XYZ file of C-alpha atoms in Angstrom:
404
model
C 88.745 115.009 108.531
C 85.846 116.541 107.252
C 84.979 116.783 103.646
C 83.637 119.479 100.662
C 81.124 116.733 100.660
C 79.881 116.942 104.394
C 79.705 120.631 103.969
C 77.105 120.198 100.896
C 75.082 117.761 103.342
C 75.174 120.256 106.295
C 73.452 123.107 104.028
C 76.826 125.132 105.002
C 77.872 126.843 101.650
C 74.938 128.545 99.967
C 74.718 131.949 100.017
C 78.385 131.851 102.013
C 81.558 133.269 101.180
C 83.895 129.797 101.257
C 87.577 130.670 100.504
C 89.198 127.708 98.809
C 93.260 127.291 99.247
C 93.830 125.999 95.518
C 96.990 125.389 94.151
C 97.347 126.877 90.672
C 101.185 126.894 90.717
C 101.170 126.095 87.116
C 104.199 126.252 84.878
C 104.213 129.939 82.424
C 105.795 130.940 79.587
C 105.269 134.633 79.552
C 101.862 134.778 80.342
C 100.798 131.491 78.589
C 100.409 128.216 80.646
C 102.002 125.174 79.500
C 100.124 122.724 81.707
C 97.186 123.421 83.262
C 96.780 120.144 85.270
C 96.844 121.931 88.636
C 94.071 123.913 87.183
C 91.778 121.091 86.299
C 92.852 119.102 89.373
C 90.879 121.571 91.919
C 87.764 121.975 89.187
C 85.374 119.510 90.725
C 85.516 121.687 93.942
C 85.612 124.673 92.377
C 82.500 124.014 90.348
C 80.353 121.861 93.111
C 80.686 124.767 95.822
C 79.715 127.722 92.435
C 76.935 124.948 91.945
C 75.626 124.873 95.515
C 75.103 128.491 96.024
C 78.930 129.433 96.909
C 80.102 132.737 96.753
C 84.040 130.991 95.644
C 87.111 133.037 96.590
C 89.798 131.112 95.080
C 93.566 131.800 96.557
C 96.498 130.254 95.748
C 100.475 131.345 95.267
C 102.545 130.767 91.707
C 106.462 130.832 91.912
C 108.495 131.927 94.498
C 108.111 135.847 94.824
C 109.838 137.996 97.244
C 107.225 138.626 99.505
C 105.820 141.542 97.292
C 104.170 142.120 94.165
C 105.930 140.784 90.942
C 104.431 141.005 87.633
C 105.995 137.564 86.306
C 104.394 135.767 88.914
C 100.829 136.890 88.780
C 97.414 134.871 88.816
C 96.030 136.967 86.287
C 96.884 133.824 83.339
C 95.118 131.337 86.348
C 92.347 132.953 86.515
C 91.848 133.632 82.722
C 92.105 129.962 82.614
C 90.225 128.641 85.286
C 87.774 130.842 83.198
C 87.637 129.266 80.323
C 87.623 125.480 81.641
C 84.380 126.440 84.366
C 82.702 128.050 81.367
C 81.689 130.978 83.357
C 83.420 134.421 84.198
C 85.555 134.700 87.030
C 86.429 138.272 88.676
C 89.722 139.131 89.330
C 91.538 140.491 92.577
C 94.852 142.735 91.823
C 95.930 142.363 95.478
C 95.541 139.756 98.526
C 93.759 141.423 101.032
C 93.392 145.203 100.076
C 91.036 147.196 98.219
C 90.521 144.767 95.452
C 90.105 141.970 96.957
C 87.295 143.545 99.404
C 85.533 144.772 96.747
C 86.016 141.889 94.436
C 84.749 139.393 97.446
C 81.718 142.161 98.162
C 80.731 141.740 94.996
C 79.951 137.939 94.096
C 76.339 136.807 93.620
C 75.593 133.335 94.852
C 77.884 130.923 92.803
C 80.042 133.063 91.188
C 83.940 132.863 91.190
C 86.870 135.180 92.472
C 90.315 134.782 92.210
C 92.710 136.419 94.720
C 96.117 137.671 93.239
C 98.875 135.734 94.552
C 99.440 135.217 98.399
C 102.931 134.869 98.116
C 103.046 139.001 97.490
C 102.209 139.440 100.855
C 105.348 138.782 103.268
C 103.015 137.322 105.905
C 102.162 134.132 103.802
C 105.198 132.374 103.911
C 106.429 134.227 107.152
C 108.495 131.776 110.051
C 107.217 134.686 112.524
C 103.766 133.104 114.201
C 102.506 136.441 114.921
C 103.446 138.313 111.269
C 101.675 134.924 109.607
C 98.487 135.114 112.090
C 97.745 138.670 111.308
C 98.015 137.872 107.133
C 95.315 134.828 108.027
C 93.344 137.310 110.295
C 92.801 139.198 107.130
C 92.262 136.632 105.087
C 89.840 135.052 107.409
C 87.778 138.647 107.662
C 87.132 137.762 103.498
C 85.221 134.344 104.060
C 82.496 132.474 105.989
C 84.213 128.934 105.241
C 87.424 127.556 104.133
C 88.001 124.750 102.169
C 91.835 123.365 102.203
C 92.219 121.986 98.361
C 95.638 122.903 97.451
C 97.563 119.584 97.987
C 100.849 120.680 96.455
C 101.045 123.162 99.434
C 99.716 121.113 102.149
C 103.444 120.417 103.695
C 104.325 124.138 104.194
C 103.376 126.171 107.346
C 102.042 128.660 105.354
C 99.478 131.587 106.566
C 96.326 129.936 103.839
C 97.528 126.386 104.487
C 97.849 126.282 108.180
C 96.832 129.579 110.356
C 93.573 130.151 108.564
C 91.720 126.865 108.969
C 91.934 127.424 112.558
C 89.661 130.568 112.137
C 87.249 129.374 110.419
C 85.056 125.953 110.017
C 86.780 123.562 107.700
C 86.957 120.960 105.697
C 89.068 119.561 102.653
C 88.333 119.638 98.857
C 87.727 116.605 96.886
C 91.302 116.622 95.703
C 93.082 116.167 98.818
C 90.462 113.756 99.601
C 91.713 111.514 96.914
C 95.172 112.640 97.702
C 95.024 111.257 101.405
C 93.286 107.918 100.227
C 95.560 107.037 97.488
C 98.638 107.860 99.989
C 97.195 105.946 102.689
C 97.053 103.006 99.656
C 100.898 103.363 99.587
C 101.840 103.324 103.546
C 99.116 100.868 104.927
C 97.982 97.599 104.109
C 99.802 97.511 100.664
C 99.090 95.018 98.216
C 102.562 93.722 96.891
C 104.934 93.486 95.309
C 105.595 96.963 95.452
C 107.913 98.624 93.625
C 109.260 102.419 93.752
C 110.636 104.206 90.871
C 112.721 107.383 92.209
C 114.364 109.847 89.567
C 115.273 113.863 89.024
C 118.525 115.418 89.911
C 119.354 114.837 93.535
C 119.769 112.179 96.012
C 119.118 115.046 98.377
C 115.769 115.583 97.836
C 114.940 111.444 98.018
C 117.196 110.542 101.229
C 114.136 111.175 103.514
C 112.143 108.701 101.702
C 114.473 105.946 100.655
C 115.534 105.666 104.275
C 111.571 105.151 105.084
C 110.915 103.041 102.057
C 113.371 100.625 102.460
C 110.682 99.545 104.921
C 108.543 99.622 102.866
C 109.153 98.157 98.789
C 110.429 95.407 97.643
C 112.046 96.959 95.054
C 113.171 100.388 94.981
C 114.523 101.419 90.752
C 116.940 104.379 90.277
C 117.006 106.961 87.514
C 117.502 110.337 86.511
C 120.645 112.569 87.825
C 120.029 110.928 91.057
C 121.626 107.472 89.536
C 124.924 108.289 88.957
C 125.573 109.548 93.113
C 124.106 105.200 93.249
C 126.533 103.862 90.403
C 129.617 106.242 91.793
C 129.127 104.666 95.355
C 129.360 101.395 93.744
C 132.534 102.496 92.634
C 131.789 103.108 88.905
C 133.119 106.042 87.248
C 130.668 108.471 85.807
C 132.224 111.247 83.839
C 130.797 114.829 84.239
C 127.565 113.541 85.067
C 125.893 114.920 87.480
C 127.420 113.604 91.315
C 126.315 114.719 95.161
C 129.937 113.468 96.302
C 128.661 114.097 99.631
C 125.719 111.578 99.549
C 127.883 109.055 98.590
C 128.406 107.562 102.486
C 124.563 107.431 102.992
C 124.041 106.235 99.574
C 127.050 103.247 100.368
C 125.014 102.546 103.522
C 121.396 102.576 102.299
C 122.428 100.019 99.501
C 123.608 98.001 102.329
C 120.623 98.064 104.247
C 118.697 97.292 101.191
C 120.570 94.027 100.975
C 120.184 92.804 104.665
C 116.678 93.803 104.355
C 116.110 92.039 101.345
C 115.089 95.321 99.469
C 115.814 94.837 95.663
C 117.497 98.238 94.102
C 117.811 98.215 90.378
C 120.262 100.717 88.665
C 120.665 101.575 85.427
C 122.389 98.814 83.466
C 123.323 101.406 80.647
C 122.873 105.099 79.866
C 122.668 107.459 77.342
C 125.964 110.184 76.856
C 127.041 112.892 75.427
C 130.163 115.417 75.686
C 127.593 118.464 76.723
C 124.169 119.012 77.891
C 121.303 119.318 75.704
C 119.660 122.757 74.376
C 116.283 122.572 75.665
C 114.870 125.717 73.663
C 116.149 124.725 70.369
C 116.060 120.593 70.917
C 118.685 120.383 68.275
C 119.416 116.582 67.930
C 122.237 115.601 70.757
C 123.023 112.278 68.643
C 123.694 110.476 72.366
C 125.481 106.845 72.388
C 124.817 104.005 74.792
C 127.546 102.416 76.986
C 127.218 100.201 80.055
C 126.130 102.100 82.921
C 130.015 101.100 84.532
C 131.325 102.230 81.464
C 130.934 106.425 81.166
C 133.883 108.105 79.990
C 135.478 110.191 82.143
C 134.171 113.402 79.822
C 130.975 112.201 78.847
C 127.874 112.876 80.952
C 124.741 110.617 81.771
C 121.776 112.027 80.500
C 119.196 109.339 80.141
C 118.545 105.449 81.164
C 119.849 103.364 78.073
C 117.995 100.773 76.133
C 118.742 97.421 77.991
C 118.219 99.862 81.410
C 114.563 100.465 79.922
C 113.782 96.555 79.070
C 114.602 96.452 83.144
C 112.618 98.246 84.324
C 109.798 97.484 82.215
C 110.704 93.646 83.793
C 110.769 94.941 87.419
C 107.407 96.843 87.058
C 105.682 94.291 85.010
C 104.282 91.869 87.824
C 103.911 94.655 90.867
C 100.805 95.023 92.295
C 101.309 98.656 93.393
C 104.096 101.589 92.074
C 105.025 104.559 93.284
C 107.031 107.152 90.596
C 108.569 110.167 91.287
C 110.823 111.876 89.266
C 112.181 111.393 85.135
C 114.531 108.707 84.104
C 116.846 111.686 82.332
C 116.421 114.657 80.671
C 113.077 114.246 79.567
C 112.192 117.898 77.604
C 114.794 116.699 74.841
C 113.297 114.090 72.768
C 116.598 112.278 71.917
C 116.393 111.793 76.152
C 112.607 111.075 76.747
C 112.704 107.172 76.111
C 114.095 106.227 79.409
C 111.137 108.238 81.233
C 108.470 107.465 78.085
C 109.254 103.459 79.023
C 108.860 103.624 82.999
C 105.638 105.456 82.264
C 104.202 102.931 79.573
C 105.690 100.492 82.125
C 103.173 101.563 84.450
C 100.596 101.657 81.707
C 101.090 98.151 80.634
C 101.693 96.887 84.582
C 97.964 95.417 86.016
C 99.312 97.370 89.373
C 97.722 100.457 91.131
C 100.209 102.808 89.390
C 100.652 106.019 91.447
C 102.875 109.186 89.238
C 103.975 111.253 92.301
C 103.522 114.658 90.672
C 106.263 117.002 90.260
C 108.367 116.979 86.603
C 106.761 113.092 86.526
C 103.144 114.545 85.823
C 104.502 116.644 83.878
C 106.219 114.492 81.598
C 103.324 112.484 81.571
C 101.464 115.320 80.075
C 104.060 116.187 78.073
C 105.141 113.085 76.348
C 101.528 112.307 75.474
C 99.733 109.566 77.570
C 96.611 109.593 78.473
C 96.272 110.170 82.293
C 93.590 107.977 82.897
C 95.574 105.375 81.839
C 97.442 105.536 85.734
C 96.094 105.027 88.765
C 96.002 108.412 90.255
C 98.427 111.499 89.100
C 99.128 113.638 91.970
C 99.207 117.426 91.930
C 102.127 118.080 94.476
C 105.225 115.900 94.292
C 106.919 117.615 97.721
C 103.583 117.031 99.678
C 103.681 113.345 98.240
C 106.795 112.579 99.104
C 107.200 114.227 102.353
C 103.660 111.658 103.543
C 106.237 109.205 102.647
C 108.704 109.745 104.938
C 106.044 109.604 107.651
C 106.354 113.419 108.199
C 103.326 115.413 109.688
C 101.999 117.522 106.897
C 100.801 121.169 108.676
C 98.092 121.689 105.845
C 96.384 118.369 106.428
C 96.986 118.698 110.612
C 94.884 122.037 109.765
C 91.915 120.392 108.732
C 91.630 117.707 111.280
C 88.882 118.717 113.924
């Protein structure tokens, strides 16, 4: 795969138009970000192609928009941002391909920086239909001279800027999914063990994929987050209203099995946090939660958080791994009286002499949010799907793109 890097040493940027597939999907209130890691994530590349001569036409999509323009889910806050953080004014696109973005792309001097409005207003980005998503890259493709794949969190869909426009123009990836690739290669060959997994967030659904390919993989796979109680329920536990895929429960039952003949250690919560009702996340009004034994939940309480002893666990089961791989919170992180359980696995990691990995997703973000300093991990990835999806051994379109 060729890199931002062996453009630079080929002399093929300056004075070229290089469209750059970002991913600036970041979280909004209104029209003010609330984490601008994605941002920050694809600056190196941003500002070493605007340093060697670029002309930069950044693109990316924000939200899930109906395949047309949406006020709520515009750029315009990216841009602002990316702004501010380059130190150097960026123009603006109001469309995708039209008018404004012609004359917005016709209009950069040598290292300056454009921002397209989001692709996702134009039905052919995300379209199944080869031909309707060919014709959106076409004229995407008629905008630049050079592409440069950088959005990781996007890399897994078969979208028209991840996948159909590499193949029109020459290629290479940015420096983030550069480091994205080698730290994920770190995790699926030649890994240094023990290695341990930590997999939270609401559903067993969205982890089977993985778990089924981790389990050869780890040596010890740890369980939080709404996803723990489908795992204590198929053990036969009773867990209130808490959250519950009833229909996992057989390949739950059976993946626990495997786990044992494989010799795969999976640690569950030992106790967890209740309450009668969920929290309110706007106010953060103290819940006042209790701790019981995790096989212990009262039939109208709900799980909302990895308990105290649960937390000294996992701390335990982290502390001498020589690589870790997170993904997900241990509960309902955004209310503080249900951070702890995700604020211990990530000093866990801190405090662990392993090559800690935070799988992006709500887990970056809580990172972020609950304070640490995110050089104190390993690597913090920018697209949890993408990360977790390499997992499974799946064939990412986006990085297939950029292969020669």
């Amino acid at each position: 795969m060729k890199t931002i890097d062996d453009l630079l040493k080929e002399g093929q940027v300056a004075g070229k138009r290089v469209f750059v597939r970002a991913d600036l999907n970041v979280p909004l209130d209104g029209t003010i970000i609330t984490d601008d890691g994605r941002i920050r994530a694809v600056l190196p590349t941003i500002a070493k192609l605007a340093d060697a001569g670029a002309k930069v036409i950044v693109a990316s999509h924000l939200g899930r928009p109906k395949g047309a323009p949406d006020p709520q889910f515009s750029l315009a806050p990216a841009a602002s941002r990316l702004g501010e953080l380059l130190g150097k004014d960026v123009a603006f696109a109001t469309d995708t391909v039209g008018e404004s973005a012609r004359s917005t792309v016709a209009g950069l001097s040598d290292g300056q920086v454009a921002v397209l409005e989001n692709l996702r207003f134009n039905p052919g980005e995300t379209s199944k239909d080869d031909a309707e998503r060919g014709a959106f890259a076409d004229q995407l493709a008629a905008l630049a001279d050079v592409y440069v794949g950088d959005g990781f969190g996007a890399v897994h869909r078969k979208h028209a800027s991840v996948y159909d426009l590499p193949a029109r123009l020459p290629h290479a990836a940015g420096g983030l999914i550069a480091a994205e690739v080698g730290v994920l290669k770190q995790l699926t060959e030649d890994v240094k063990r023990p290695y341990a997994v930590v997999l939270g967030g609401a559903k067993v659904s969205d982890k089977l994929g993985v778990i089924d390919h981790l389990l050869e993989k780890a040596d010890r796979i740890l369980i939080g987050g709404g996803m723990a109680y489908t795992f204590l329920k198929a053990q036969g536990h009773e867990v209130g209203t808490s959250l519950l895929q009833e229909d996992q429960i057989p390949a739950v039952q059976a993946y626990l099995q495997r786990a044992e003949e494989r010799g795969v250690e999976f640690v569950l919560p030992v106790d967890v946090l209740i309450a009668t009702e969920f929290p309110d996340l706007k106010t953060k009004a103290p819940a006042n939660p209790s701790a019981v034994a995790a096989d212990a939940i009262p039939a109208d309480q709900e799980g909302l958080d990895i308990g105290p002893e649960a937390r000294k666990l996992y701390a335990s089961k982290l502390a001498d791994a020589a690589t870790v791989f997170w993904n997900g919170p241990m509960g309902v992180f955004e209310h503080p009286d249900y951070a702890e359980g995700t604020r211990a696995v990530a000093q866990a990691l801190i405090d662990s002499p392993a090559f800690t990995v935070v799988g992006g997703g709500d887990s970056a973000a809580a990172v972020r949010i609950l304070g640490f300093d995110e050089n104190a991990f390993g690597h913090i990835s920018t697209g949890g799907g993408a990360s977790l999806e390499y997992l499974e051994g799946k064939t990412l379109p986006g990085l297939a793109a950029l292969e020669d």
